[in-house]
Amino acid sequence: MVESKAKGSANPERHKVPIKSILVTQPQPTTDNSPYVTIAEKYGIKVDFRAFIEVEPVPFKEFRKDKVDILSHTAIIFTSRNAVDHFFRICQESKIEMPADMKYFCISDQTAYYLQKYIVLRKRKLFVGEKTAKDLFEVIKKHKNEKFLFPCSNIRKDDIPAFMAANKIKFTEAIIYKTVAADLSDLDDVTYDCLAFFSPSGITSLFANFPDFKQNNTRIAAFGPTTAKAVRDAGLELDIEAPMPNAPSMTGAIEVYIQNQKQK
């Protein structure tokens, strides 16, 4: 995908090479007001989108083997739209209707809003964090007598299970979908000046598809500390990191880098 001399031996001169193309390792935005469009138009940069990971449903028969009794729980934690979709898929296949007194704990307003696709929400049964799992912990502490169900992927952060265990809160983890590497073979002969990653799974997918990937003038951008760690653990040099105090978003961090380049 990118040619270089050796893995991890990034060319220190690469920072002098202008960024003219960016591959964002996420699906194409569904709206025309994406901040990436602004960057593309403002700096004359080609911006492409390609999801590096895919979500596969855990078949109902496989889910049943874990013997998770959904209705024995009194509260459910949702951390993503995928979790919401696949949880209610399992419920439909199980012919389960959620009781009216079930409580829902959502990681963000966006996830809570998406939940309305499946149920009529009642404020006294809905609890929402600001954006991260940590924001939701204080809310969960106030309801520590509930029995929580945590629908998730086979690849997930340890923060929620660790918190629940440390605070001796009853919870069950239910793997209802899997995160797998997408097939990127069509990108074999394509090069980009910058690759933007948003999860450690994206880095895993990169090397699953391109085991001999080498970094040369390619700049690597990462969103979040776990993604940044995955970049470094893979022997790559991290050039653009977000969020930062002066750049809370990926696009903001990329723009800061581009502006710094112009000043040199």
PDB file of C-alpha atoms in Angstrom:
ATOM      1  CA  MET A   1       0.000   0.000   0.000  1.00  0.00           C
ATOM      2  CA  VAL A   2       2.887   2.327   0.777  1.00  0.00           C
ATOM      3  CA  GLU A   3       6.510   1.769  -0.160  1.00  0.00           C
ATOM      4  CA  SER A   4       9.388   2.303   2.249  1.00  0.00           C
ATOM      5  CA  LYS A   5      12.810   1.023   3.193  1.00  0.00           C
ATOM      6  CA  ALA A   6      11.892  -0.748   6.441  1.00  0.00           C
ATOM      7  CA  LYS A   7       9.078  -0.974   8.924  1.00  0.00           C
ATOM      8  CA  GLY A   8       9.329   1.824  11.454  1.00  0.00           C
ATOM      9  CA  SER A   9      12.126   3.583   9.569  1.00  0.00           C
ATOM     10  CA  ALA A  10       9.993   6.570   8.655  1.00  0.00           C
ATOM     11  CA  ASN A  11      11.827   9.210   6.696  1.00  0.00           C
ATOM     12  CA  PRO A  12      12.356  12.279   8.935  1.00  0.00           C
ATOM     13  CA  GLU A  13      12.165  14.404   5.798  1.00  0.00           C
ATOM     14  CA  ARG A  14       8.536  13.360   5.278  1.00  0.00           C
ATOM     15  CA  HIS A  15       7.311  16.361   7.257  1.00  0.00           C
ATOM     16  CA  LYS A  16       8.547  18.569   4.425  1.00  0.00           C
ATOM     17  CA  VAL A  17       6.376  16.718   1.925  1.00  0.00           C
ATOM     18  CA  PRO A  18       2.966  18.433   1.573  1.00  0.00           C
ATOM     19  CA  ILE A  19      -0.119  16.342   2.285  1.00  0.00           C
ATOM     20  CA  LYS A  20      -2.039  16.077  -0.964  1.00  0.00           C
ATOM     21  CA  SER A  21      -4.100  12.961  -0.232  1.00  0.00           C
ATOM     22  CA  ILE A  22      -5.727  11.522   2.889  1.00  0.00           C
ATOM     23  CA  LEU A  23      -7.377   8.163   3.461  1.00  0.00           C
ATOM     24  CA  VAL A  24      -9.878   8.278   6.325  1.00  0.00           C
ATOM     25  CA  THR A  25     -10.345   4.734   7.614  1.00  0.00           C
ATOM     26  CA  GLN A  26     -14.061   5.181   8.199  1.00  0.00           C
ATOM     27  CA  PRO A  27     -17.178   4.885   6.013  1.00  0.00           C
ATOM     28  CA  GLN A  28     -18.090   7.721   3.663  1.00  0.00           C
ATOM     29  CA  PRO A  29     -20.110  10.404   5.533  1.00  0.00           C
ATOM     30  CA  THR A  30     -23.808  10.438   4.705  1.00  0.00           C
ATOM     31  CA  THR A  31     -23.991  14.245   4.694  1.00  0.00           C
ATOM     32  CA  ASP A  32     -22.336  16.864   2.498  1.00  0.00           C
ATOM     33  CA  ASN A  33     -21.256  19.079   5.398  1.00  0.00           C
ATOM     34  CA  SER A  34     -18.409  16.844   6.561  1.00  0.00           C
ATOM     35  CA  PRO A  35     -15.433  18.812   7.931  1.00  0.00           C
ATOM     36  CA  TYR A  36     -13.250  16.704   5.641  1.00  0.00           C
ATOM     37  CA  VAL A  37     -14.942  18.380   2.668  1.00  0.00           C
ATOM     38  CA  THR A  38     -13.900  21.734   4.094  1.00  0.00           C
ATOM     39  CA  ILE A  39     -10.272  20.619   4.403  1.00  0.00           C
ATOM     40  CA  ALA A  40     -10.308  19.174   0.885  1.00  0.00           C
ATOM     41  CA  GLU A  41     -11.623  22.401  -0.613  1.00  0.00           C
ATOM     42  CA  LYS A  42      -9.522  24.735   1.538  1.00  0.00           C
ATOM     43  CA  TYR A  43      -6.167  23.051   0.881  1.00  0.00           C
ATOM     44  CA  GLY A  44      -6.779  21.320  -2.444  1.00  0.00           C
ATOM     45  CA  ILE A  45      -6.418  17.857  -0.873  1.00  0.00           C
ATOM     46  CA  LYS A  46      -7.921  14.611  -2.090  1.00  0.00           C
ATOM     47  CA  VAL A  47      -9.828  12.928   0.751  1.00  0.00           C
ATOM     48  CA  ASP A  48     -11.055   9.352   0.387  1.00  0.00           C
ATOM     49  CA  PHE A  49     -12.993   7.212   2.854  1.00  0.00           C
ATOM     50  CA  ARG A  50     -12.710   3.480   3.358  1.00  0.00           C
ATOM     51  CA  ALA A  51     -13.847   1.488   6.371  1.00  0.00           C
ATOM     52  CA  PHE A  52     -10.958  -0.687   7.593  1.00  0.00           C
ATOM     53  CA  ILE A  53     -13.177  -2.770   9.855  1.00  0.00           C
ATOM     54  CA  GLU A  54     -16.519  -4.463   9.346  1.00  0.00           C
ATOM     55  CA  VAL A  55     -19.192  -5.612  11.760  1.00  0.00           C
ATOM     56  CA  GLU A  56     -20.522  -9.153  11.557  1.00  0.00           C
ATOM     57  CA  PRO A  57     -23.549 -10.324  13.553  1.00  0.00           C
ATOM     58  CA  VAL A  58     -23.135 -13.132  16.048  1.00  0.00           C
ATOM     59  CA  PRO A  59     -25.636 -15.737  14.835  1.00  0.00           C
ATOM     60  CA  PHE A  60     -28.524 -16.390  17.193  1.00  0.00           C
ATOM     61  CA  LYS A  61     -27.521 -20.049  17.579  1.00  0.00           C
ATOM     62  CA  GLU A  62     -24.047 -18.967  18.676  1.00  0.00           C
ATOM     63  CA  PHE A  63     -25.491 -16.398  21.086  1.00  0.00           C
ATOM     64  CA  ARG A  64     -27.696 -19.058  22.684  1.00  0.00           C
ATOM     65  CA  LYS A  65     -24.623 -21.115  23.573  1.00  0.00           C
ATOM     66  CA  ASP A  66     -23.580 -18.398  26.034  1.00  0.00           C
ATOM     67  CA  LYS A  67     -26.894 -18.889  27.886  1.00  0.00           C
ATOM     68  CA  VAL A  68     -27.443 -15.182  28.503  1.00  0.00           C
ATOM     69  CA  ASP A  69     -30.877 -14.600  30.030  1.00  0.00           C
ATOM     70  CA  ILE A  70     -31.734 -11.103  28.777  1.00  0.00           C
ATOM     71  CA  LEU A  71     -34.899 -10.707  30.841  1.00  0.00           C
ATOM     72  CA  SER A  72     -33.129 -11.569  34.089  1.00  0.00           C
ATOM     73  CA  HIS A  73     -31.441  -8.138  33.862  1.00  0.00           C
ATOM     74  CA  THR A  74     -32.930  -4.815  34.906  1.00  0.00           C
ATOM     75  CA  ALA A  75     -30.629  -2.435  33.019  1.00  0.00           C
ATOM     76  CA  ILE A  76     -28.750  -2.379  29.715  1.00  0.00           C
ATOM     77  CA  ILE A  77     -25.598  -0.445  28.801  1.00  0.00           C
ATOM     78  CA  PHE A  78     -25.255   0.717  25.194  1.00  0.00           C
ATOM     79  CA  THR A  79     -21.985   2.173  23.910  1.00  0.00           C
ATOM     80  CA  SER A  80     -22.686   2.303  20.176  1.00  0.00           C
ATOM     81  CA  ARG A  81     -25.312   2.124  17.460  1.00  0.00           C
ATOM     82  CA  ASN A  82     -23.993  -1.287  16.469  1.00  0.00           C
ATOM     83  CA  ALA A  83     -24.686  -2.541  19.973  1.00  0.00           C
ATOM     84  CA  VAL A  84     -28.250  -1.190  19.794  1.00  0.00           C
ATOM     85  CA  ASP A  85     -28.928  -2.731  16.379  1.00  0.00           C
ATOM     86  CA  HIS A  86     -27.568  -6.164  17.187  1.00  0.00           C
ATOM     87  CA  PHE A  87     -29.114  -6.317  20.647  1.00  0.00           C
ATOM     88  CA  PHE A  88     -32.594  -5.783  19.259  1.00  0.00           C
ATOM     89  CA  ARG A  89     -31.845  -8.220  16.435  1.00  0.00           C
ATOM     90  CA  ILE A  90     -31.136 -10.850  19.078  1.00  0.00           C
ATOM     91  CA  CYS A  91     -34.309  -9.867  20.945  1.00  0.00           C
ATOM     92  CA  GLN A  92     -36.367 -10.239  17.775  1.00  0.00           C
ATOM     93  CA  GLU A  93     -34.882 -13.633  17.003  1.00  0.00           C
ATOM     94  CA  SER A  94     -35.473 -14.659  20.631  1.00  0.00           C
ATOM     95  CA  LYS A  95     -39.060 -13.345  20.425  1.00  0.00           C
ATOM     96  CA  ILE A  96     -38.350 -11.148  23.449  1.00  0.00           C
ATOM     97  CA  GLU A  97     -40.169  -7.872  24.120  1.00  0.00           C
ATOM     98  CA  MET A  98     -38.410  -5.468  26.434  1.00  0.00           C
ATOM     99  CA  PRO A  99     -40.379  -4.778  29.647  1.00  0.00           C
ATOM    100  CA  ALA A 100     -41.554  -1.232  30.249  1.00  0.00           C
ATOM    101  CA  ASP A 101     -39.511  -0.912  33.437  1.00  0.00           C
ATOM    102  CA  MET A 102     -36.164  -1.789  31.799  1.00  0.00           C
ATOM    103  CA  LYS A 103     -33.521   0.898  32.369  1.00  0.00           C
ATOM    104  CA  TYR A 104     -31.134   2.012  29.611  1.00  0.00           C
ATOM    105  CA  PHE A 105     -27.703   3.548  30.158  1.00  0.00           C
ATOM    106  CA  CYS A 106     -26.287   5.133  27.001  1.00  0.00           C
ATOM    107  CA  ILE A 107     -22.758   6.420  26.512  1.00  0.00           C
ATOM    108  CA  SER A 108     -23.907   9.548  24.635  1.00  0.00           C
ATOM    109  CA  ASP A 109     -26.905  11.547  23.467  1.00  0.00           C
ATOM    110  CA  GLN A 110     -26.364  10.195  19.945  1.00  0.00           C
ATOM    111  CA  THR A 111     -26.666   6.602  21.134  1.00  0.00           C
ATOM    112  CA  ALA A 112     -29.698   7.455  23.266  1.00  0.00           C
ATOM    113  CA  TYR A 113     -31.386   9.162  20.327  1.00  0.00           C
ATOM    114  CA  TYR A 114     -30.695   6.149  18.108  1.00  0.00           C
ATOM    115  CA  LEU A 115     -32.289   3.878  20.706  1.00  0.00           C
ATOM    116  CA  GLN A 116     -35.629   5.483  19.852  1.00  0.00           C
ATOM    117  CA  LYS A 117     -35.542   3.521  16.613  1.00  0.00           C
ATOM    118  CA  TYR A 118     -36.561   0.488  18.658  1.00  0.00           C
ATOM    119  CA  ILE A 119     -38.376   1.655  21.788  1.00  0.00           C
ATOM    120  CA  VAL A 120     -40.361   4.549  23.201  1.00  0.00           C
ATOM    121  CA  LEU A 121     -38.069   6.152  25.737  1.00  0.00           C
ATOM    122  CA  ARG A 122     -39.207   7.324  29.137  1.00  0.00           C
ATOM    123  CA  LYS A 123     -36.954   9.838  30.826  1.00  0.00           C
ATOM    124  CA  ARG A 124     -37.055   8.099  34.182  1.00  0.00           C
ATOM    125  CA  LYS A 125     -35.730   4.928  32.514  1.00  0.00           C
ATOM    126  CA  LEU A 126     -32.985   6.552  30.416  1.00  0.00           C
ATOM    127  CA  PHE A 127     -29.571   7.632  31.691  1.00  0.00           C
ATOM    128  CA  VAL A 128     -27.015   9.253  29.424  1.00  0.00           C
ATOM    129  CA  GLY A 129     -23.309  10.037  29.722  1.00  0.00           C
ATOM    130  CA  GLU A 130     -21.533  12.959  28.135  1.00  0.00           C
ATOM    131  CA  LYS A 131     -19.428  11.028  25.619  1.00  0.00           C
ATOM    132  CA  THR A 132     -17.226   8.396  27.236  1.00  0.00           C
ATOM    133  CA  ALA A 133     -17.783   5.389  29.486  1.00  0.00           C
ATOM    134  CA  LYS A 134     -16.087   7.273  32.316  1.00  0.00           C
ATOM    135  CA  ASP A 135     -18.803   9.931  32.132  1.00  0.00           C
ATOM    136  CA  LEU A 136     -21.387   7.224  32.662  1.00  0.00           C
ATOM    137  CA  PHE A 137     -19.731   5.631  35.685  1.00  0.00           C
ATOM    138  CA  GLU A 138     -21.036   8.141  38.222  1.00  0.00           C
ATOM    139  CA  VAL A 139     -24.564   7.592  36.922  1.00  0.00           C
ATOM    140  CA  ILE A 140     -24.185   3.812  37.156  1.00  0.00           C
ATOM    141  CA  LYS A 141     -22.937   4.124  40.747  1.00  0.00           C
ATOM    142  CA  LYS A 142     -26.258   5.677  41.698  1.00  0.00           C
ATOM    143  CA  HIS A 143     -28.007   2.562  40.386  1.00  0.00           C
ATOM    144  CA  LYS A 144     -25.532  -0.066  41.558  1.00  0.00           C
ATOM    145  CA  ASN A 145     -28.293  -2.394  42.753  1.00  0.00           C
ATOM    146  CA  GLU A 146     -29.462  -2.982  39.183  1.00  0.00           C
ATOM    147  CA  LYS A 147     -28.428  -6.099  37.304  1.00  0.00           C
ATOM    148  CA  PHE A 148     -26.712  -4.807  34.151  1.00  0.00           C
ATOM    149  CA  LEU A 149     -26.396  -6.363  30.714  1.00  0.00           C
ATOM    150  CA  PHE A 150     -23.545  -5.104  28.517  1.00  0.00           C
ATOM    151  CA  PRO A 151     -24.092  -6.006  24.818  1.00  0.00           C
ATOM    152  CA  CYS A 152     -20.786  -5.571  23.003  1.00  0.00           C
ATOM    153  CA  SER A 153     -18.369  -6.694  20.315  1.00  0.00           C
ATOM    154  CA  ASN A 154     -15.717  -9.378  20.587  1.00  0.00           C
ATOM    155  CA  ILE A 155     -13.272  -6.456  20.577  1.00  0.00           C
ATOM    156  CA  ARG A 156     -14.041  -3.852  23.217  1.00  0.00           C
ATOM    157  CA  LYS A 157     -12.335  -1.660  25.783  1.00  0.00           C
ATOM    158  CA  ASP A 158     -11.840  -2.993  29.287  1.00  0.00           C
ATOM    159  CA  ASP A 159     -13.072   0.144  31.070  1.00  0.00           C
ATOM    160  CA  ILE A 160     -16.702  -0.865  31.646  1.00  0.00           C
ATOM    161  CA  PRO A 161     -16.083  -4.477  32.790  1.00  0.00           C
ATOM    162  CA  ALA A 162     -13.220  -3.276  35.006  1.00  0.00           C
ATOM    163  CA  PHE A 163     -15.409  -0.590  36.590  1.00  0.00           C
ATOM    164  CA  MET A 164     -18.293  -2.982  37.212  1.00  0.00           C
ATOM    165  CA  ALA A 165     -16.012  -5.569  38.790  1.00  0.00           C
ATOM    166  CA  ALA A 166     -14.167  -3.013  40.943  1.00  0.00           C
ATOM    167  CA  ASN A 167     -17.467  -1.659  42.282  1.00  0.00           C
ATOM    168  CA  LYS A 168     -19.014  -5.128  42.717  1.00  0.00           C
ATOM    169  CA  ILE A 169     -21.920  -4.293  40.441  1.00  0.00           C
ATOM    170  CA  LYS A 170     -23.746  -7.258  38.932  1.00  0.00           C
ATOM    171  CA  PHE A 171     -23.371  -7.358  35.165  1.00  0.00           C
ATOM    172  CA  THR A 172     -23.265  -9.778  32.251  1.00  0.00           C
ATOM    173  CA  GLU A 173     -21.230  -9.261  29.123  1.00  0.00           C
ATOM    174  CA  ALA A 174     -22.971 -10.426  25.953  1.00  0.00           C
ATOM    175  CA  ILE A 175     -21.031 -10.610  22.687  1.00  0.00           C
ATOM    176  CA  ILE A 176     -23.617  -9.941  19.996  1.00  0.00           C
ATOM    177  CA  TYR A 177     -21.452  -8.816  17.073  1.00  0.00           C
ATOM    178  CA  LYS A 178     -17.871  -9.173  15.896  1.00  0.00           C
ATOM    179  CA  THR A 179     -15.421  -6.603  14.588  1.00  0.00           C
ATOM    180  CA  VAL A 180     -13.313  -7.995  11.751  1.00  0.00           C
ATOM    181  CA  ALA A 181     -10.791  -6.655   9.246  1.00  0.00           C
ATOM    182  CA  ALA A 182     -12.303  -5.487   5.958  1.00  0.00           C
ATOM    183  CA  ASP A 183     -10.930  -6.747   2.631  1.00  0.00           C
ATOM    184  CA  LEU A 184      -8.685  -3.932   1.362  1.00  0.00           C
ATOM    185  CA  SER A 185      -6.963  -5.833  -1.435  1.00  0.00           C
ATOM    186  CA  ASP A 186      -8.072  -3.255  -4.004  1.00  0.00           C
ATOM    187  CA  LEU A 187      -5.877  -0.663  -2.254  1.00  0.00           C
ATOM    188  CA  ASP A 188      -2.703  -2.663  -2.822  1.00  0.00           C
ATOM    189  CA  ASP A 189      -1.345  -0.294  -5.469  1.00  0.00           C
ATOM    190  CA  VAL A 190      -2.787   2.906  -4.000  1.00  0.00           C
ATOM    191  CA  THR A 191      -0.734   5.360  -1.955  1.00  0.00           C
ATOM    192  CA  TYR A 192      -1.775   8.197   0.348  1.00  0.00           C
ATOM    193  CA  ASP A 193       0.177  10.961   2.057  1.00  0.00           C
ATOM    194  CA  CYS A 194      -1.819  10.488   5.270  1.00  0.00           C
ATOM    195  CA  LEU A 195      -3.747   7.618   6.849  1.00  0.00           C
ATOM    196  CA  ALA A 196      -6.228   8.564   9.597  1.00  0.00           C
ATOM    197  CA  PHE A 197      -7.080   5.882  12.160  1.00  0.00           C
ATOM    198  CA  PHE A 198      -9.783   5.881  14.841  1.00  0.00           C
ATOM    199  CA  SER A 199      -9.341   2.574  16.662  1.00  0.00           C
ATOM    200  CA  PRO A 200      -6.701  -0.088  17.332  1.00  0.00           C
ATOM    201  CA  SER A 201      -8.794  -2.390  15.131  1.00  0.00           C
ATOM    202  CA  GLY A 202      -7.970  -0.160  12.177  1.00  0.00           C
ATOM    203  CA  ILE A 203      -4.247  -0.743  12.726  1.00  0.00           C
ATOM    204  CA  THR A 204      -4.874  -4.491  13.048  1.00  0.00           C
ATOM    205  CA  SER A 205      -6.763  -4.418   9.745  1.00  0.00           C
ATOM    206  CA  LEU A 206      -3.943  -2.511   8.049  1.00  0.00           C
ATOM    207  CA  PHE A 207      -1.405  -5.236   8.802  1.00  0.00           C
ATOM    208  CA  ALA A 208      -3.902  -8.060   8.247  1.00  0.00           C
ATOM    209  CA  ASN A 209      -4.336  -6.784   4.695  1.00  0.00           C
ATOM    210  CA  PHE A 210      -0.776  -5.558   4.148  1.00  0.00           C
ATOM    211  CA  PRO A 211       1.638  -7.588   6.324  1.00  0.00           C
ATOM    212  CA  ASP A 212       4.605  -5.911   4.644  1.00  0.00           C
ATOM    213  CA  PHE A 213       3.291  -2.370   5.080  1.00  0.00           C
ATOM    214  CA  LYS A 214       6.147   0.085   5.482  1.00  0.00           C
ATOM    215  CA  GLN A 215       5.964   3.736   6.446  1.00  0.00           C
ATOM    216  CA  ASN A 216       8.020   6.220   4.468  1.00  0.00           C
ATOM    217  CA  ASN A 217       6.594   9.642   3.697  1.00  0.00           C
ATOM    218  CA  THR A 218       3.138   8.545   4.793  1.00  0.00           C
ATOM    219  CA  ARG A 219       1.903  10.490   7.797  1.00  0.00           C
ATOM    220  CA  ILE A 220      -0.086   8.543  10.384  1.00  0.00           C
ATOM    221  CA  ALA A 221      -2.933  10.238  12.263  1.00  0.00           C
ATOM    222  CA  ALA A 222      -4.670   8.680  15.266  1.00  0.00           C
ATOM    223  CA  PHE A 223      -7.719   9.625  17.296  1.00  0.00           C
ATOM    224  CA  GLY A 224      -7.673   8.665  20.967  1.00  0.00           C
ATOM    225  CA  PRO A 225      -4.930   7.345  23.256  1.00  0.00           C
ATOM    226  CA  THR A 226      -5.612   3.650  22.587  1.00  0.00           C
ATOM    227  CA  THR A 227      -5.310   4.189  18.838  1.00  0.00           C
ATOM    228  CA  ALA A 228      -2.131   6.208  19.310  1.00  0.00           C
ATOM    229  CA  LYS A 229      -0.667   3.370  21.392  1.00  0.00           C
ATOM    230  CA  ALA A 230      -1.598   0.835  18.732  1.00  0.00           C
ATOM    231  CA  VAL A 231       0.211   2.916  16.113  1.00  0.00           C
ATOM    232  CA  ARG A 232       3.394   3.023  18.178  1.00  0.00           C
ATOM    233  CA  ASP A 233       3.128  -0.637  19.194  1.00  0.00           C
ATOM    234  CA  ALA A 234       3.009  -1.516  15.489  1.00  0.00           C
ATOM    235  CA  GLY A 235       6.379   0.150  15.003  1.00  0.00           C
ATOM    236  CA  LEU A 236       4.951   3.148  13.159  1.00  0.00           C
ATOM    237  CA  GLU A 237       5.655   6.806  13.852  1.00  0.00           C
ATOM    238  CA  LEU A 238       2.671   8.861  14.924  1.00  0.00           C
ATOM    239  CA  ASP A 239       2.633  12.261  13.230  1.00  0.00           C
ATOM    240  CA  ILE A 240      -0.829  13.621  14.018  1.00  0.00           C
ATOM    241  CA  GLU A 241      -2.634  12.958  17.290  1.00  0.00           C
ATOM    242  CA  ALA A 242      -6.132  13.965  18.366  1.00  0.00           C
ATOM    243  CA  PRO A 243      -7.795  15.115  20.462  1.00  0.00           C
ATOM    244  CA  MET A 244      -5.425  17.836  21.598  1.00  0.00           C
ATOM    245  CA  PRO A 245      -6.161  21.086  23.486  1.00  0.00           C
ATOM    246  CA  ASN A 246      -5.787  23.077  20.273  1.00  0.00           C
ATOM    247  CA  ALA A 247      -7.455  20.424  18.097  1.00  0.00           C
ATOM    248  CA  PRO A 248     -10.293  18.388  19.669  1.00  0.00           C
ATOM    249  CA  SER A 249     -11.189  16.683  16.375  1.00  0.00           C
ATOM    250  CA  MET A 250      -9.271  14.654  13.811  1.00  0.00           C
ATOM    251  CA  THR A 251      -9.878  17.244  11.110  1.00  0.00           C
ATOM    252  CA  GLY A 252      -8.682  19.975  13.454  1.00  0.00           C
ATOM    253  CA  ALA A 253      -5.473  18.077  14.214  1.00  0.00           C
ATOM    254  CA  ILE A 254      -4.825  17.438  10.515  1.00  0.00           C
ATOM    255  CA  GLU A 255      -5.374  21.117   9.731  1.00  0.00           C
ATOM    256  CA  VAL A 256      -2.940  22.181  12.474  1.00  0.00           C
ATOM    257  CA  TYR A 257      -0.334  19.864  10.950  1.00  0.00           C
ATOM    258  CA  ILE A 258      -0.906  21.276   7.465  1.00  0.00           C
ATOM    259  CA  GLN A 259      -0.655  24.863   8.716  1.00  0.00           C
ATOM    260  CA  ASN A 260       2.566  24.074  10.613  1.00  0.00           C
ATOM    261  CA  GLN A 261       3.975  22.610   7.403  1.00  0.00           C
ATOM    262  CA  LYS A 262       3.256  25.830   5.531  1.00  0.00           C
ATOM    263  CA  GLN A 263       5.086  27.868   8.148  1.00  0.00           C
ATOM    264  CA  LYS A 264       8.295  25.892   7.785  1.00  0.00           C
TER     265      LYS A 264
END
